[in-house]
CSV table of C-alpha atoms in Angstrom, one decimal:
chain,number,residue,atom,x,y,z
A,140,MET,CA,17.3,-9.8,50.7
A,141,LYS,CA,13.7,-10.6,49.8
A,142,LEU,CA,12.6,-9.3,53.3
A,143,LEU,CA,14.5,-6.0,52.7
A,144,ILE,CA,12.8,-5.6,49.3
A,145,ILE,CA,9.4,-6.3,50.8
A,146,CYS,CA,10.0,-3.7,53.6
A,147,PHE,CA,11.3,-1.1,51.1
A,148,THR,CA,8.2,-1.7,48.9
A,149,THR,CA,5.9,-1.4,51.8
A,150,ILE,CA,7.5,1.8,53.0
A,151,MET,CA,7.2,3.3,49.5
A,152,ASN,CA,3.6,2.3,49.2
A,153,LEU,CA,2.8,3.8,52.6
A,154,SER,CA,4.5,7.1,51.7
A,155,ASN,CA,2.4,7.3,48.5
A,156,PHE,CA,-0.7,6.5,50.5
A,157,LYS,CA,0.0,9.4,52.9
A,158,THR,CA,0.3,11.8,50.0
A,159,MET,CA,-3.0,10.6,48.6
A,160,SER,CA,-4.8,10.9,52.0
A,161,THR,CA,-4.3,14.7,52.0
A,162,PRO,CA,-5.7,15.8,48.7
A,163,ASN,CA,-5.7,19.3,47.4
A,164,TYR,CA,-9.2,20.9,47.2
A,165,THR,CA,-10.6,20.3,43.7
A,166,ILE,CA,-13.9,21.0,41.9
A,167,THR,CA,-14.8,20.2,38.3
A,168,PHE,CA,-17.7,21.2,36.1
A,169,GLN,CA,-18.7,21.3,32.5
A,170,VAL,CA,-20.4,24.0,30.4
A,171,SER,CA,-21.4,24.4,26.8
A,172,GLN,CA,-19.4,27.6,26.3
A,173,SER,CA,-16.0,27.7,24.6
A,174,PRO,CA,-12.6,27.3,26.4
A,175,GLU,CA,-11.9,30.9,25.4
A,176,HIS,CA,-15.1,32.1,27.0
A,177,VAL,CA,-14.3,30.1,30.2
A,178,PHE,CA,-10.8,31.5,30.2
A,179,LYS,CA,-12.1,35.1,29.9
A,180,ALA,CA,-14.5,34.6,32.8
A,181,ILE,CA,-11.8,33.1,35.1
A,182,ASN,CA,-9.6,36.2,34.5
A,183,ASN,CA,-12.5,38.4,35.5
A,184,PRO,CA,-12.5,37.6,39.3
A,185,ARG,CA,-14.3,40.9,40.0
A,186,GLY,CA,-17.2,39.3,38.1
A,187,TRP,CA,-17.3,36.1,40.2
A,188,TRP,CA,-15.1,36.3,43.3
A,189,SER,CA,-15.1,39.9,44.6
A,190,GLU,CA,-15.5,43.4,43.3
A,191,GLN,CA,-13.0,44.4,45.9
A,192,ILE,CA,-9.9,43.2,43.9
A,193,GLU,CA,-7.1,45.6,43.1
A,194,GLY,CA,-4.7,45.2,40.3
A,195,PRO,CA,-4.6,43.5,36.9
A,196,THR,CA,-6.0,39.9,36.7
A,197,ASN,CA,-5.5,39.0,33.1
A,198,LYS,CA,-1.8,38.7,32.3
A,199,LEU,CA,1.3,36.6,33.3
A,200,ASP,CA,3.2,38.0,36.3
A,201,ALA,CA,0.4,40.3,37.3
A,202,LEU,CA,0.0,41.0,41.0
A,203,PHE,CA,-3.4,41.6,42.5
A,204,SER,CA,-5.0,41.8,45.9
A,205,TYR,CA,-8.2,40.4,47.3
A,206,HIS,CA,-10.0,41.3,50.5
A,207,TYR,CA,-13.3,40.6,52.1
A,208,LYS,CA,-14.3,42.9,55.0
A,209,ASP,CA,-11.9,42.2,57.8
A,210,VAL,CA,-12.2,38.4,57.3
A,211,HIS,CA,-9.7,37.7,54.5
A,212,ARG,CA,-7.0,39.5,52.6
A,213,CYS,CA,-4.5,38.0,50.2
A,214,LYS,CA,-2.0,39.0,47.5
A,215,LEU,CA,-1.7,36.8,44.5
A,216,LYS,CA,0.6,36.6,41.4
A,217,ILE,CA,-0.4,35.0,38.1
A,218,ILE,CA,2.4,32.5,37.5
A,219,GLU,CA,0.9,30.5,34.5
A,220,PHE,CA,-1.3,32.0,31.8
A,221,PHE,CA,-2.2,29.9,28.8
A,222,PRO,CA,-5.2,31.3,26.9
A,223,GLY,CA,-8.1,28.9,26.7
A,224,LYS,CA,-6.2,26.3,28.7
A,225,LYS,CA,-4.8,27.2,32.1
A,226,VAL,CA,-4.3,30.0,34.7
A,227,VAL,CA,-2.4,29.6,38.0
A,228,TRP,CA,-2.3,32.1,40.8
A,229,LEU,CA,0.4,31.9,43.6
A,230,VAL,CA,-0.6,33.2,47.0
A,231,LEU,CA,2.2,35.5,48.1
A,232,GLU,CA,0.5,36.9,51.2
A,233,ASN,CA,-2.5,35.9,53.2
A,234,GLU,CA,-4.4,36.9,56.3
A,235,PHE,CA,-7.5,35.3,57.9
A,236,ASN,CA,-9.2,36.7,61.0
A,237,PHE,CA,-10.6,33.3,61.9
A,238,THR,CA,-7.6,31.1,62.2
A,239,LYS,CA,-4.7,30.8,64.6
A,240,ASP,CA,-2.2,30.7,61.7
A,241,LYS,CA,-3.3,33.8,59.8
A,242,SER,CA,-1.2,32.8,56.8
A,243,GLU,CA,-2.4,29.3,56.0
A,244,TRP,CA,-2.6,29.9,52.2
A,245,VAL,CA,0.8,31.4,51.7
A,246,GLY,CA,2.7,29.5,49.1
A,247,THR,CA,-0.4,27.6,47.8
A,248,LYS,CA,-1.5,27.7,44.2
A,249,ILE,CA,-4.9,28.3,42.8
A,250,ASN,CA,-5.2,26.4,39.5
A,251,PHE,CA,-7.8,26.7,36.7
A,252,ASP,CA,-7.4,24.0,34.1
A,253,ILE,CA,-9.6,24.1,31.0
A,254,SER,CA,-10.1,21.1,28.7
A,255,GLN,CA,-12.7,19.7,26.3
A,256,LYS,CA,-14.6,16.5,27.2
A,257,ASN,CA,-17.6,15.0,25.5
A,258,GLY,CA,-18.2,18.1,23.4
A,259,LYS,CA,-18.2,20.4,26.4
A,260,THR,CA,-15.7,22.6,28.1
A,261,GLN,CA,-14.5,21.3,31.4
A,262,LEU,CA,-13.1,23.5,34.1
A,263,THR,CA,-11.1,21.8,36.9
A,264,PHE,CA,-10.4,24.2,39.8
A,265,THR,CA,-7.7,23.0,42.2
A,266,HIS,CA,-6.4,24.9,45.2
A,267,SER,CA,-3.0,23.1,45.6
A,268,GLY,CA,-2.0,23.2,49.2
A,269,LEU,CA,-5.5,23.7,50.6
A,270,VAL,CA,-5.7,20.4,52.5
A,271,PRO,CA,-7.9,19.1,55.3
A,272,ALA,CA,-5.2,19.6,57.9
A,273,TYR,CA,-5.6,23.4,57.6
A,274,GLU,CA,-7.8,25.0,60.2
A,275,CYS,CA,-9.5,27.0,57.4
A,276,TYR,CA,-10.2,24.0,55.2
A,277,ASP,CA,-13.9,23.6,56.0
A,278,ILE,CA,-14.7,27.3,55.7
A,279,CYS,CA,-12.5,27.8,52.6
A,280,SER,CA,-13.7,24.7,50.8
A,281,ASP,CA,-17.3,25.8,51.4
A,282,ALA,CA,-16.5,29.3,50.1
A,283,TRP,CA,-14.6,28.0,47.0
A,284,ALA,CA,-17.6,25.7,46.2
A,285,ASN,CA,-19.9,28.8,46.3
A,286,TYR,CA,-17.6,31.0,44.2
A,287,ILE,CA,-16.6,28.3,41.7
A,288,MET,CA,-19.8,26.2,41.3
A,289,GLY,CA,-22.1,29.1,41.9
A,290,SER,CA,-20.7,32.4,40.9
A,291,LEU,CA,-18.0,31.6,38.3
A,292,LYS,CA,-20.2,28.9,36.6
A,293,ARG,CA,-23.1,31.4,36.6
A,294,LEU,CA,-20.8,34.1,35.1
A,295,ILE,CA,-19.7,31.7,32.3
A,296,GLU,CA,-23.3,30.6,31.5
A,297,THR,CA,-25.3,33.8,31.9
A,298,GLY,CA,-22.7,36.6,31.9
A,299,GLN,CA,-23.6,37.5,35.5
A,300,GLY,CA,-21.8,36.2,38.5
A,301,LYS,CA,-22.4,36.8,42.2
A,302,PRO,CA,-19.1,38.3,43.6
A,303,ASN,CA,-18.7,39.9,47.0
A,304,PRO,CA,-19.8,43.5,46.5
A,305,TYR,CA,-17.6,46.5,46.5
A,306,ILE,CA,-17.6,48.1,49.9
A,307,PRO,CA,-16.4,51.7,49.8
A,308,ALA,CA,-16.0,51.9,53.6
A,309,ILE,CA,-13.0,49.6,53.4
A,310,ASN,CA,-11.2,52.0,51.0
A,311,SER,CA,-12.2,55.0,53.1
A,312,ALA,CA,-11.0,53.4,56.3
A,313,ALA,CA,-7.7,52.4,54.6
A,314,ALA,CA,-7.2,56.0,53.3
A,315,LEU,CA,-7.9,57.5,56.7
A,316,LYS,CA,-5.5,55.1,58.4
A,317,GLY,CA,-2.8,56.2,55.9
A,318,GLY,CA,-3.5,59.9,56.7
A,319,GLN,CA,-5.3,60.6,53.4
A,320,HIS,CA,-8.8,61.8,53.3
A,321,GLU,CA,-11.2,61.4,50.4
């Protein structure tokens, strides 16, 4: 009986270890601005992620789309929205032009958790489901580091982020493809 308990305990510990060995992608930083200010900046992804975002980005159940040239397109839904505390986006659709599995992000969640720590506002960004096993992990984690630690943090602290610029040719090409001309 003791051997059975030891084996069961070992199996449970190994299964927990496996879960811990494939962490989600997470970045944390602190700023002196208020949680409300940080929340407002997060919900302005045109100011820090891309000017090429279509749809509302500042309310629960909102659907919006992101695209960057022909490299990356995705459709997201805001599934949690707690002012000054938390925002979560669910990736509904995704397409990369640089991976075998174009839809690696589908079903993943992009979390922004805001808290206060040592008199500062702390933002913890977690892309739940973006794990090292994904082909896009290295490229995506580098990109998120740039957008979150660079552009979003800069938007929060200075009011000016560095999003991907708006590229009118993308809209023109899409309109022409659909038979509409500008």
